CSV table of N, CA and C in Angstrom, one decimal:
chain,number,residue,atom,x,y,z
A,1,MET,N,19.3,-21.4,-1.4
A,1,MET,CA,18.1,-21.1,-2.1
A,1,MET,C,17.9,-19.5,-2.1
A,2,LYS,N,17.6,-19.0,-3.3
A,2,LYS,CA,17.4,-17.6,-3.4
A,2,LYS,C,16.1,-17.1,-2.7
A,3,LYS,N,16.2,-16.0,-2.0
A,3,LYS,CA,15.1,-15.4,-1.4
A,3,LYS,C,14.3,-14.6,-2.4
A,4,MET,N,13.0,-14.7,-2.4
A,4,MET,CA,12.2,-13.8,-3.2
A,4,MET,C,12.2,-12.4,-2.7
A,5,ILE,N,12.4,-11.4,-3.6
A,5,ILE,CA,12.5,-10.0,-3.2
A,5,ILE,C,11.5,-9.2,-4.0
A,6,ALA,N,10.8,-8.4,-3.2
A,6,ALA,CA,9.7,-7.5,-3.8
A,6,ALA,C,10.2,-6.1,-3.6
A,7,LEU,N,9.9,-5.2,-4.6
A,7,LEU,CA,10.0,-3.8,-4.5
A,7,LEU,C,8.6,-3.3,-4.4
A,8,GLY,N,8.3,-2.6,-3.3
A,8,GLY,CA,6.9,-2.2,-3.0
A,8,GLY,C,6.8,-0.7,-3.0
A,9,PHE,N,5.7,-0.2,-3.4
A,9,PHE,CA,5.4,1.3,-3.4
A,9,PHE,C,4.1,1.5,-2.7
A,10,GLU,N,4.1,2.5,-1.8
A,10,GLU,CA,3.0,2.9,-1.0
A,10,GLU,C,2.8,4.4,-1.1
A,11,GLY,N,1.7,4.8,-1.6
A,11,GLY,CA,1.4,6.2,-1.8
A,11,GLY,C,-0.1,6.6,-1.7
A,12,SER,N,-0.8,6.0,-0.8
A,12,SER,CA,-2.2,6.1,-0.7
A,12,SER,C,-2.7,7.4,0.0
A,13,ALA,N,-1.8,8.1,0.7
A,13,ALA,CA,-2.1,9.3,1.4
A,13,ALA,C,-1.0,10.3,1.3
A,14,ASN,N,-0.6,10.9,2.4
A,14,ASN,CA,0.4,12.0,2.4
A,14,ASN,C,1.9,11.5,2.4
A,15,LYS,N,2.1,10.2,2.5
A,15,LYS,CA,3.4,9.6,2.6
A,15,LYS,C,3.7,8.8,1.3
A,16,ILE,N,4.8,8.9,0.7
A,16,ILE,CA,5.2,8.0,-0.4
A,16,ILE,C,6.4,7.2,0.1
A,17,GLY,N,6.4,5.9,-0.1
A,17,GLY,CA,7.4,5.1,0.4
A,17,GLY,C,7.7,4.0,-0.7
A,18,VAL,N,9.0,3.6,-0.7
A,18,VAL,CA,9.5,2.5,-1.6
A,18,VAL,C,10.2,1.6,-0.7
A,19,GLY,N,9.8,0.3,-0.6
A,19,GLY,CA,10.4,-0.6,0.3
A,19,GLY,C,10.9,-1.9,-0.5
A,20,VAL,N,12.0,-2.5,0.1
A,20,VAL,CA,12.5,-3.7,-0.5
A,20,VAL,C,12.3,-4.7,0.6
A,21,VAL,N,11.6,-5.8,0.3
A,21,VAL,CA,11.2,-6.8,1.4
A,21,VAL,C,11.4,-8.2,0.8
A,22,THR,N,11.8,-9.2,1.6
A,22,THR,CA,11.8,-10.6,1.2
A,22,THR,C,10.5,-11.3,1.6
A,23,LEU,N,10.3,-12.4,1.0
A,23,LEU,CA,9.1,-13.2,1.2
A,23,LEU,C,8.8,-13.5,2.7
A,24,ASP,N,9.9,-13.7,3.5
A,24,ASP,CA,9.7,-14.0,4.9
A,24,ASP,C,9.4,-12.7,5.8
A,25,GLY,N,9.4,-11.5,5.1
A,25,GLY,CA,9.1,-10.3,5.8
A,25,GLY,C,10.3,-9.5,6.2
A,26,THR,N,11.4,-9.9,5.9
A,26,THR,CA,12.6,-9.1,6.2
A,26,THR,C,12.7,-7.8,5.4
A,27,ILE,N,12.7,-6.7,6.0
A,27,ILE,CA,12.8,-5.4,5.4
A,27,ILE,C,14.2,-5.1,5.1
A,28,LEU,N,14.6,-5.0,3.8
A,28,LEU,CA,15.9,-4.6,3.4
A,28,LEU,C,16.1,-3.1,3.3
A,29,SER,N,15.1,-2.4,3.0
A,29,SER,CA,15.1,-0.9,3.0
A,29,SER,C,13.7,-0.4,2.9
A,30,ASN,N,13.5,0.8,3.4
A,30,ASN,CA,12.2,1.4,3.5
A,30,ASN,C,12.2,2.9,3.5
A,31,PRO,N,12.8,3.6,2.5
A,31,PRO,CA,12.8,5.0,2.6
A,31,PRO,C,11.4,5.6,2.3
A,32,ARG,N,11.1,6.7,2.9
A,32,ARG,CA,9.8,7.4,2.8
A,32,ARG,C,10.0,8.9,2.8
A,33,HIS,N,9.0,9.6,2.3
A,33,HIS,CA,8.9,11.0,2.4
A,33,HIS,C,7.5,11.4,2.6
A,34,THR,N,7.3,12.3,3.6
A,34,THR,CA,6.0,12.7,4.0
A,34,THR,C,5.7,14.1,3.5
A,35,TYR,N,4.5,14.3,2.9
A,35,TYR,CA,4.0,15.6,2.5
A,35,TYR,C,3.4,16.3,3.7
A,36,ILE,N,4.0,17.4,4.0
A,36,ILE,CA,3.5,18.2,5.1
A,36,ILE,C,2.7,19.4,4.5
A,37,THR,N,1.5,19.5,4.8
A,37,THR,CA,0.6,20.6,4.2
A,37,THR,C,0.9,21.9,4.9
A,38,PRO,N,0.6,23.0,4.2
A,38,PRO,CA,0.7,24.3,4.9
A,38,PRO,C,-0.3,24.4,6.1
A,39,PRO,N,0.1,25.2,7.1
A,39,PRO,CA,-0.8,25.2,8.3
A,39,PRO,C,-2.2,25.5,7.9
A,40,GLY,N,-3.1,24.8,8.5
A,40,GLY,CA,-4.6,25.0,8.3
A,40,GLY,C,-5.1,24.4,7.1
A,41,GLN,N,-4.3,23.7,6.3
A,41,GLN,CA,-4.8,23.1,5.0
A,41,GLN,C,-4.7,21.6,5.1
A,42,GLY,N,-5.7,20.9,4.6
A,42,GLY,CA,-5.7,19.5,4.6
A,42,GLY,C,-5.0,19.0,3.4
A,43,PHE,N,-5.0,17.7,3.2
A,43,PHE,CA,-4.3,17.1,2.1
A,43,PHE,C,-5.2,17.2,0.8
A,44,LEU,N,-4.7,17.9,-0.1
A,44,LEU,CA,-5.4,18.0,-1.4
A,44,LEU,C,-4.8,17.0,-2.4
A,45,PRO,N,-5.7,16.2,-3.0
A,45,PRO,CA,-5.1,15.1,-3.9
A,45,PRO,C,-4.1,15.6,-4.9
A,46,ARG,N,-4.3,16.7,-5.6
A,46,ARG,CA,-3.4,17.1,-6.7
A,46,ARG,C,-2.0,17.4,-6.1
A,47,GLU,N,-2.0,18.2,-5.0
A,47,GLU,CA,-0.8,18.7,-4.4
A,47,GLU,C,0.0,17.5,-3.8
A,48,THR,N,-0.8,16.5,-3.2
A,48,THR,CA,-0.2,15.4,-2.6
A,48,THR,C,0.5,14.5,-3.7
A,49,ALA,N,-0.2,14.4,-4.9
A,49,ALA,CA,0.3,13.6,-6.0
A,49,ALA,C,1.6,14.2,-6.6
A,50,GLN,N,1.6,15.6,-6.6
A,50,GLN,CA,2.8,16.3,-7.1
A,50,GLN,C,4.0,16.0,-6.2
A,51,HIS,N,3.7,16.0,-4.9
A,51,HIS,CA,4.8,15.7,-3.9
A,51,HIS,C,5.3,14.3,-4.2
A,52,HIS,N,4.4,13.3,-4.4
A,52,HIS,CA,4.8,11.9,-4.6
A,52,HIS,C,5.7,11.8,-5.9
A,53,LEU,N,5.2,12.5,-6.9
A,53,LEU,CA,5.9,12.5,-8.2
A,53,LEU,C,7.3,13.0,-8.1
A,54,HIS,N,7.4,14.1,-7.3
A,54,HIS,CA,8.7,14.7,-7.1
A,54,HIS,C,9.7,13.8,-6.3
A,55,HIS,N,9.2,13.0,-5.4
A,55,HIS,CA,10.1,12.2,-4.5
A,55,HIS,C,10.3,10.7,-4.9
A,56,ILE,N,9.4,10.2,-5.8
A,56,ILE,CA,9.4,8.8,-6.0
A,56,ILE,C,10.7,8.2,-6.6
A,57,LEU,N,11.3,8.9,-7.6
A,57,LEU,CA,12.5,8.4,-8.2
A,57,LEU,C,13.7,8.4,-7.3
A,58,PRO,N,13.9,9.5,-6.5
A,58,PRO,CA,15.0,9.4,-5.5
A,58,PRO,C,14.8,8.3,-4.5
A,59,LEU,N,13.5,8.1,-4.1
A,59,LEU,CA,13.2,7.0,-3.2
A,59,LEU,C,13.5,5.6,-3.7
A,60,ILE,N,13.3,5.4,-5.0
A,60,ILE,CA,13.6,4.1,-5.7
A,60,ILE,C,15.1,3.9,-5.6
A,61,LYS,N,15.9,4.9,-6.0
A,61,LYS,CA,17.3,4.8,-6.0
A,61,LYS,C,17.8,4.5,-4.6
A,62,SER,N,17.3,5.2,-3.6
A,62,SER,CA,17.7,5.0,-2.2
A,62,SER,C,17.3,3.6,-1.7
A,63,ALA,N,16.1,3.1,-2.1
A,63,ALA,CA,15.7,1.8,-1.6
A,63,ALA,C,16.6,0.7,-2.2
A,64,LEU,N,17.0,0.8,-3.5
A,64,LEU,CA,17.9,-0.2,-4.1
A,64,LEU,C,19.3,-0.1,-3.5
A,65,LYS,N,19.8,1.1,-3.3
A,65,LYS,CA,21.1,1.3,-2.8
A,65,LYS,C,21.2,0.8,-1.3
A,66,THR,N,20.2,1.1,-0.5
A,66,THR,CA,20.3,0.7,0.9
A,66,THR,C,20.2,-0.8,1.0
A,67,ALA,N,19.3,-1.4,0.1
A,67,ALA,CA,19.1,-2.9,0.1
A,67,ALA,C,20.3,-3.6,-0.6
A,68,GLN,N,21.1,-2.8,-1.2
A,68,GLN,CA,22.3,-3.4,-2.0
A,68,GLN,C,21.9,-4.4,-3.0
A,69,ILE,N,20.8,-4.0,-3.8
A,69,ILE,CA,20.4,-4.9,-4.9
A,69,ILE,C,20.3,-4.1,-6.2
A,70,THR,N,20.2,-4.8,-7.3
A,70,THR,CA,19.9,-4.2,-8.6
A,70,THR,C,18.5,-4.7,-9.0
A,71,PRO,N,18.0,-4.0,-10.0
A,71,PRO,CA,16.7,-4.4,-10.6
A,71,PRO,C,16.6,-5.9,-11.0
A,72,ASP,N,17.8,-6.5,-11.4
A,72,ASP,CA,17.8,-7.9,-11.8
A,72,ASP,C,17.5,-8.8,-10.7
A,73,GLU,N,17.7,-8.4,-9.5
A,73,GLU,CA,17.5,-9.2,-8.3
A,73,GLU,C,16.0,-9.2,-7.8
A,74,ILE,N,15.3,-8.3,-8.3
A,74,ILE,CA,13.9,-8.1,-7.9
A,74,ILE,C,13.0,-9.1,-8.6
A,75,ASP,N,12.1,-9.8,-7.8
A,75,ASP,CA,11.2,-10.8,-8.4
A,75,ASP,C,9.9,-10.2,-8.8
A,76,CYS,N,9.4,-9.2,-8.1
A,76,CYS,CA,8.1,-8.6,-8.4
A,76,CYS,C,8.0,-7.2,-7.9
A,77,LEU,N,7.1,-6.4,-8.5
A,77,LEU,CA,6.8,-5.0,-8.1
A,77,LEU,C,5.4,-5.0,-7.5
A,78,CYS,N,5.3,-4.4,-6.3
A,78,CYS,CA,4.0,-4.3,-5.6
A,78,CYS,C,3.7,-2.8,-5.4
A,79,TYR,N,2.4,-2.6,-5.5
A,79,TYR,CA,2.0,-1.2,-5.2
A,79,TYR,C,0.6,-1.2,-4.5
A,80,THR,N,0.3,-0.1,-3.8
A,80,THR,CA,-1.0,0.0,-3.1
A,80,THR,C,-2.0,0.4,-4.2
A,81,LYS,N,-3.0,-0.5,-4.4
A,81,LYS,CA,-4.1,-0.2,-5.3
A,81,LYS,C,-5.2,0.6,-4.7
A,82,GLY,N,-5.3,0.5,-3.4
A,82,GLY,CA,-6.3,1.2,-2.6
A,82,GLY,C,-6.6,0.6,-1.3
A,83,PRO,N,-7.4,1.0,-0.5
A,83,PRO,CA,-8.1,2.4,-0.6
A,83,PRO,C,-7.1,3.5,-0.3
A,84,GLY,N,-7.5,4.7,-0.8
A,84,GLY,CA,-6.6,5.8,-0.6
A,84,GLY,C,-7.1,7.0,-1.5
A,85,MET,N,-6.3,8.0,-1.5
A,85,MET,CA,-6.6,9.2,-2.4
A,85,MET,C,-6.2,8.8,-3.8
A,86,GLY,N,-7.1,9.0,-4.8
A,86,GLY,CA,-6.9,8.6,-6.2
A,86,GLY,C,-5.7,9.1,-6.8
A,87,ALA,N,-5.5,10.4,-6.8
A,87,ALA,CA,-4.3,11.0,-7.5
A,87,ALA,C,-3.0,10.5,-6.9
A,88,PRO,N,-2.8,10.5,-5.6
A,88,PRO,CA,-1.5,10.0,-5.1
A,88,PRO,C,-1.3,8.5,-5.4
A,89,LEU,N,-2.4,7.7,-5.3
A,89,LEU,CA,-2.3,6.3,-5.7
A,89,LEU,C,-1.8,6.1,-7.1
A,90,GLN,N,-2.3,7.0,-8.0
A,90,GLN,CA,-2.0,6.9,-9.4
A,90,GLN,C,-0.5,7.0,-9.7
A,91,VAL,N,0.1,7.9,-8.9
A,91,VAL,CA,1.6,8.1,-9.2
A,91,VAL,C,2.3,6.8,-9.0
A,92,ALA,N,2.1,6.1,-7.9
A,92,ALA,CA,2.8,4.8,-7.7
A,92,ALA,C,2.4,3.8,-8.8
A,93,ALA,N,1.1,3.8,-9.1
A,93,ALA,CA,0.7,2.8,-10.1
A,93,ALA,C,1.3,3.0,-11.4
A,94,VAL,N,1.4,4.2,-11.9
A,94,VAL,CA,2.0,4.5,-13.2
A,94,VAL,C,3.5,4.2,-13.2
A,95,VAL,N,4.2,4.6,-12.1
A,95,VAL,CA,5.6,4.3,-12.0
A,95,VAL,C,5.9,2.8,-12.0
A,96,VAL,N,5.1,2.0,-11.3
A,96,VAL,CA,5.2,0.6,-11.2
A,96,VAL,C,5.0,0.0,-12.6
A,97,ARG,N,4.0,0.4,-13.3
A,97,ARG,CA,3.8,-0.1,-14.7
A,97,ARG,C,4.9,0.2,-15.6
A,98,ILE,N,5.5,1.4,-15.5
A,98,ILE,CA,6.7,1.7,-16.3
A,98,ILE,C,7.9,0.8,-16.0
A,99,LEU,N,8.1,0.7,-14.7
A,99,LEU,CA,9.3,-0.2,-14.2
A,99,LEU,C,9.0,-1.6,-14.6
A,100,SER,N,7.8,-2.1,-14.6
A,100,SER,CA,7.4,-3.5,-15.0
A,100,SER,C,7.8,-3.7,-16.4
A,101,GLN,N,7.5,-2.7,-17.3
A,101,GLN,CA,7.9,-2.9,-18.7
A,101,GLN,C,9.4,-2.8,-18.9
A,102,LEU,N,10.0,-1.9,-18.2
A,102,LEU,CA,11.5,-1.7,-18.4
A,102,LEU,C,12.2,-2.9,-17.9
A,103,TRP,N,11.8,-3.4,-16.7
A,103,TRP,CA,12.6,-4.4,-16.0
A,103,TRP,C,12.0,-5.8,-16.2
A,104,LYS,N,10.9,-5.9,-16.9
A,104,LYS,CA,10.2,-7.2,-17.2
A,104,LYS,C,9.9,-7.9,-15.9
A,105,LYS,N,9.2,-7.3,-15.0
A,105,LYS,CA,8.8,-7.8,-13.7
A,105,LYS,C,7.3,-7.9,-13.6
A,106,PRO,N,6.8,-8.9,-13.0
A,106,PRO,CA,5.3,-8.9,-12.7
A,106,PRO,C,4.9,-7.9,-11.7
A,107,ILE,N,3.7,-7.5,-11.8
A,107,ILE,CA,3.1,-6.5,-10.8
A,107,ILE,C,2.1,-7.2,-9.9
A,108,VAL,N,2.1,-6.8,-8.6
A,108,VAL,CA,1.2,-7.3,-7.6
A,108,VAL,C,0.5,-6.1,-7.0
A,109,ALA,N,-0.8,-6.0,-7.3
A,109,ALA,CA,-1.6,-4.9,-6.7
A,109,ALA,C,-2.0,-5.3,-5.2
A,110,VAL,N,-1.8,-4.4,-4.3
A,110,VAL,CA,-2.0,-4.7,-2.9
A,110,VAL,C,-3.1,-3.8,-2.3
A,111,ASN,N,-4.0,-4.4,-1.5
A,111,ASN,CA,-5.0,-3.7,-0.8
A,111,ASN,C,-4.3,-3.2,0.5
A,112,HIS,N,-4.4,-1.9,0.7
A,112,HIS,CA,-3.7,-1.2,1.8
A,112,HIS,C,-4.1,-1.8,3.2
A,113,CYS,N,-5.4,-2.1,3.4
A,113,CYS,CA,-5.9,-2.6,4.6
A,113,CYS,C,-5.3,-4.0,4.9
A,114,VAL,N,-5.3,-4.9,3.8
A,114,VAL,CA,-4.8,-6.2,3.9
A,114,VAL,C,-3.3,-6.2,4.2
A,115,ALA,N,-2.6,-5.2,3.6
A,115,ALA,CA,-1.2,-5.1,3.9
A,115,ALA,C,-0.9,-4.9,5.4
A,116,HIS,N,-1.7,-4.0,6.0
A,116,HIS,CA,-1.5,-3.8,7.4
A,116,HIS,C,-1.8,-5.1,8.2
A,117,ILE,N,-2.8,-5.8,7.8
A,117,ILE,CA,-3.1,-7.0,8.5
A,117,ILE,C,-2.0,-8.1,8.4
A,118,GLU,N,-1.5,-8.2,7.1
A,118,GLU,CA,-0.4,-9.2,6.9
A,118,GLU,C,0.9,-8.8,7.6
A,119,MET,N,1.2,-7.5,7.7
A,119,MET,CA,2.3,-7.1,8.5
A,119,MET,C,2.2,-7.5,9.9
A,120,GLY,N,0.9,-7.3,10.5
A,120,GLY,CA,0.7,-7.7,11.8
A,120,GLY,C,0.8,-9.2,12.0
A,121,ARG,N,0.4,-10.0,11.1
A,121,ARG,CA,0.5,-11.4,11.2
A,121,ARG,C,2.0,-11.8,11.2
A,122,ILE,N,2.8,-11.2,10.4
A,122,ILE,CA,4.2,-11.5,10.3
A,122,ILE,C,4.9,-11.1,11.7
A,123,VAL,N,4.6,-9.9,12.2
A,123,VAL,CA,5.2,-9.4,13.4
A,123,VAL,C,4.8,-10.3,14.6
A,124,THR,N,3.5,-10.7,14.7
A,124,THR,CA,3.0,-11.4,15.9
A,124,THR,C,3.1,-12.9,15.7
A,125,GLY,N,3.2,-13.4,14.5
A,125,GLY,CA,3.2,-14.8,14.3
A,125,GLY,C,1.8,-15.4,14.3
A,126,ALA,N,0.7,-14.6,14.3
A,126,ALA,CA,-0.7,-15.0,14.4
A,126,ALA,C,-1.0,-15.8,13.1
A,127,ASP,N,-1.7,-16.9,13.2
A,127,ASP,CA,-2.1,-17.7,12.0
A,127,ASP,C,-3.4,-17.3,11.5
A,128,ASP,N,-4.4,-17.0,12.4
A,128,ASP,CA,-5.8,-16.8,12.0
A,128,ASP,C,-6.4,-15.7,12.8
A,129,PRO,N,-5.9,-14.5,12.6
A,129,PRO,CA,-6.4,-13.4,13.5
A,129,PRO,C,-7.8,-12.9,13.1
A,130,VAL,N,-8.5,-12.4,14.1
A,130,VAL,CA,-9.7,-11.5,13.9
A,130,VAL,C,-9.2,-10.1,14.2
A,131,VAL,N,-9.3,-9.2,13.3
A,131,VAL,CA,-8.6,-7.9,13.4
A,131,VAL,C,-9.6,-6.8,13.5
A,132,LEU,N,-9.4,-5.9,14.5
A,132,LEU,CA,-10.1,-4.6,14.5
A,132,LEU,C,-9.2,-3.6,13.8
A,133,TYR,N,-9.6,-3.3,12.6
A,133,TYR,CA,-8.8,-2.4,11.7
A,133,TYR,C,-9.4,-1.0,11.9
A,134,VAL,N,-8.6,-0.1,12.6
A,134,VAL,CA,-9.1,1.2,12.9
A,134,VAL,C,-8.3,2.2,12.1
A,135,SER,N,-8.9,2.8,11.1
A,135,SER,CA,-8.3,3.8,10.2
A,135,SER,C,-9.3,4.7,9.6
A,136,GLY,N,-9.8,5.6,10.4
A,136,GLY,CA,-10.7,6.6,9.9
A,136,GLY,C,-12.0,5.9,9.3
A,137,GLY,N,-12.2,6.2,8.0
A,137,GLY,CA,-13.4,5.7,7.4
A,137,GLY,C,-13.3,4.2,7.0
A,138,ASN,N,-12.2,3.6,7.3
A,138,ASN,CA,-12.0,2.2,7.0
A,138,ASN,C,-12.0,1.3,8.2
A,139,THR,N,-12.6,1.8,9.3
A,139,THR,CA,-12.7,1.0,10.5
A,139,THR,C,-13.6,-0.2,10.3
A,140,GLN,N,-13.0,-1.4,10.5
A,140,GLN,CA,-13.7,-2.6,10.2
A,140,GLN,C,-13.2,-3.8,11.1
A,141,VAL,N,-14.1,-4.8,11.3
A,141,VAL,CA,-13.7,-6.0,11.9
A,141,VAL,C,-13.5,-7.0,10.7
A,142,ILE,N,-12.3,-7.5,10.6
A,142,ILE,CA,-11.9,-8.3,9.5
A,142,ILE,C,-11.3,-9.6,9.9
A,143,ALA,N,-11.6,-10.7,9.2
A,143,ALA,CA,-11.0,-12.0,9.5
A,143,ALA,C,-10.9,-12.7,8.1
A,144,TYR,N,-10.0,-13.7,8.1
A,144,TYR,CA,-9.8,-14.6,6.9
A,144,TYR,C,-10.8,-15.7,7.0
A,145,SER,N,-11.6,-15.8,5.9
A,145,SER,CA,-12.6,-16.8,5.8
A,145,SER,C,-12.9,-17.2,4.4
A,146,GLU,N,-13.0,-18.5,4.1
A,146,GLU,CA,-13.3,-18.9,2.7
A,146,GLU,C,-12.3,-18.5,1.7
A,147,GLY,N,-11.0,-18.5,2.1
A,147,GLY,CA,-10.0,-18.2,1.1
A,147,GLY,C,-9.7,-16.7,0.9
A,148,ARG,N,-10.3,-15.8,1.7
A,148,ARG,CA,-10.0,-14.4,1.5
A,148,ARG,C,-10.3,-13.6,2.8
A,149,TYR,N,-9.9,-12.4,2.9
A,149,TYR,CA,-10.2,-11.6,4.0
A,149,TYR,C,-11.7,-11.1,3.8
A,150,GLN,N,-12.4,-11.1,4.8
A,150,GLN,CA,-13.8,-10.7,4.8
A,150,GLN,C,-14.1,-9.7,5.9
A,151,ILE,N,-15.0,-8.8,5.6
A,151,ILE,CA,-15.4,-7.8,6.6
A,151,ILE,C,-16.6,-8.3,7.3
A,152,PHE,N,-16.5,-8.4,8.7
A,152,PHE,CA,-17.6,-8.9,9.5
A,152,PHE,C,-18.3,-7.8,10.3
A,153,GLY,N,-17.7,-6.7,10.3
A,153,GLY,CA,-18.4,-5.5,11.0
A,153,GLY,C,-17.7,-4.2,10.6
A,154,ARG,N,-18.6,-3.2,10.7
A,154,ARG,CA,-18.1,-1.8,10.4
A,154,ARG,C,-19.0,-0.9,11.1
A,155,PRO,N,-18.6,0.4,11.2
A,155,PRO,CA,-19.4,1.4,12.0
A,155,PRO,C,-20.8,1.5,11.4
A,156,LEU,N,-21.8,1.7,12.2
A,156,LEU,CA,-23.2,1.8,11.8
A,156,LEU,C,-23.4,2.9,10.7
A,157,ILE,N,-22.7,4.0,10.8
A,157,ILE,CA,-22.9,5.1,9.8
A,157,ILE,C,-22.4,4.6,8.4
A,158,LEU,N,-21.4,3.8,8.4
A,158,LEU,CA,-20.9,3.2,7.1
A,158,LEU,C,-21.9,2.2,6.6
A,159,GLN,N,-22.5,1.4,7.5
A,159,GLN,CA,-23.5,0.4,7.1
A,159,GLN,C,-24.7,1.1,6.4
A,160,LEU,N,-25.1,2.3,7.0
A,160,LEU,CA,-26.2,3.0,6.5
A,160,LEU,C,-25.9,3.6,5.1
A,161,GLU,N,-24.6,4.1,4.9
A,161,GLU,CA,-24.2,4.6,3.6
A,161,GLU,C,-24.2,3.5,2.6
A,162,ILE,N,-23.7,2.4,2.9
A,162,ILE,CA,-23.7,1.3,2.0
A,162,ILE,C,-25.1,0.8,1.6
A,163,ALA,N,-26.0,0.7,2.6
A,163,ALA,CA,-27.4,0.4,2.3
A,163,ALA,C,-28.0,1.4,1.4
A,164,TRP,N,-27.8,2.7,1.6
A,164,TRP,CA,-28.4,3.8,0.8
A,164,TRP,C,-27.9,3.7,-0.6
A,165,ILE,N,-26.6,3.4,-0.8
A,165,ILE,CA,-26.0,3.3,-2.1
A,165,ILE,C,-26.6,2.1,-2.8
A,166,ASP,N,-26.8,1.0,-2.1
A,166,ASP,CA,-27.4,-0.2,-2.7
A,166,ASP,C,-28.9,0.1,-3.1
A,167,LEU,N,-29.6,0.8,-2.2
A,167,LEU,CA,-31.0,1.1,-2.5
A,167,LEU,C,-31.1,2.0,-3.8
A,168,LEU,N,-30.2,2.9,-3.9
A,168,LEU,CA,-30.2,3.8,-5.1
A,168,LEU,C,-29.7,3.1,-6.3
A,169,GLY,N,-29.0,2.0,-6.2
A,169,GLY,CA,-28.4,1.3,-7.3
A,169,GLY,C,-27.2,2.0,-7.9
A,170,CYS,N,-26.5,2.8,-7.0
A,170,CYS,CA,-25.3,3.5,-7.5
A,170,CYS,C,-24.1,2.6,-7.6
């Protein structure tokens, strides 16, 4: 029986990566390149996106070569839809859309937080975890309920921001 193979793209922050993975979680390749900022400077969206654009095609070639597969063997293309920095996310999204049209492959948009949780489930074998997801502004208590991942807790400051946005109707 043929294993389902996905070609995935992650570019939500300063790292761009292209991975080849099977449905059971076997990683066939995972080349990445990290954008290092000049000293004293944070990650600026435009410069980070330019870095990703410069490195994404060589990473695709490397991922396919290391995995020893051709585009014909890929079943779907996955990319990080968010959360993350808009401009870097857009690089991967546009490349995936182009490859989807060229290779006639379906696209799967992936939530970055859920991807981390799912990787943890595969590694640990946990069936129904309650997760403390700690990632800067995305710190949350998350669990699977009613057919989807749901947020059951987050920092108070984030709760106040959400309430304020709801109050203003933004």
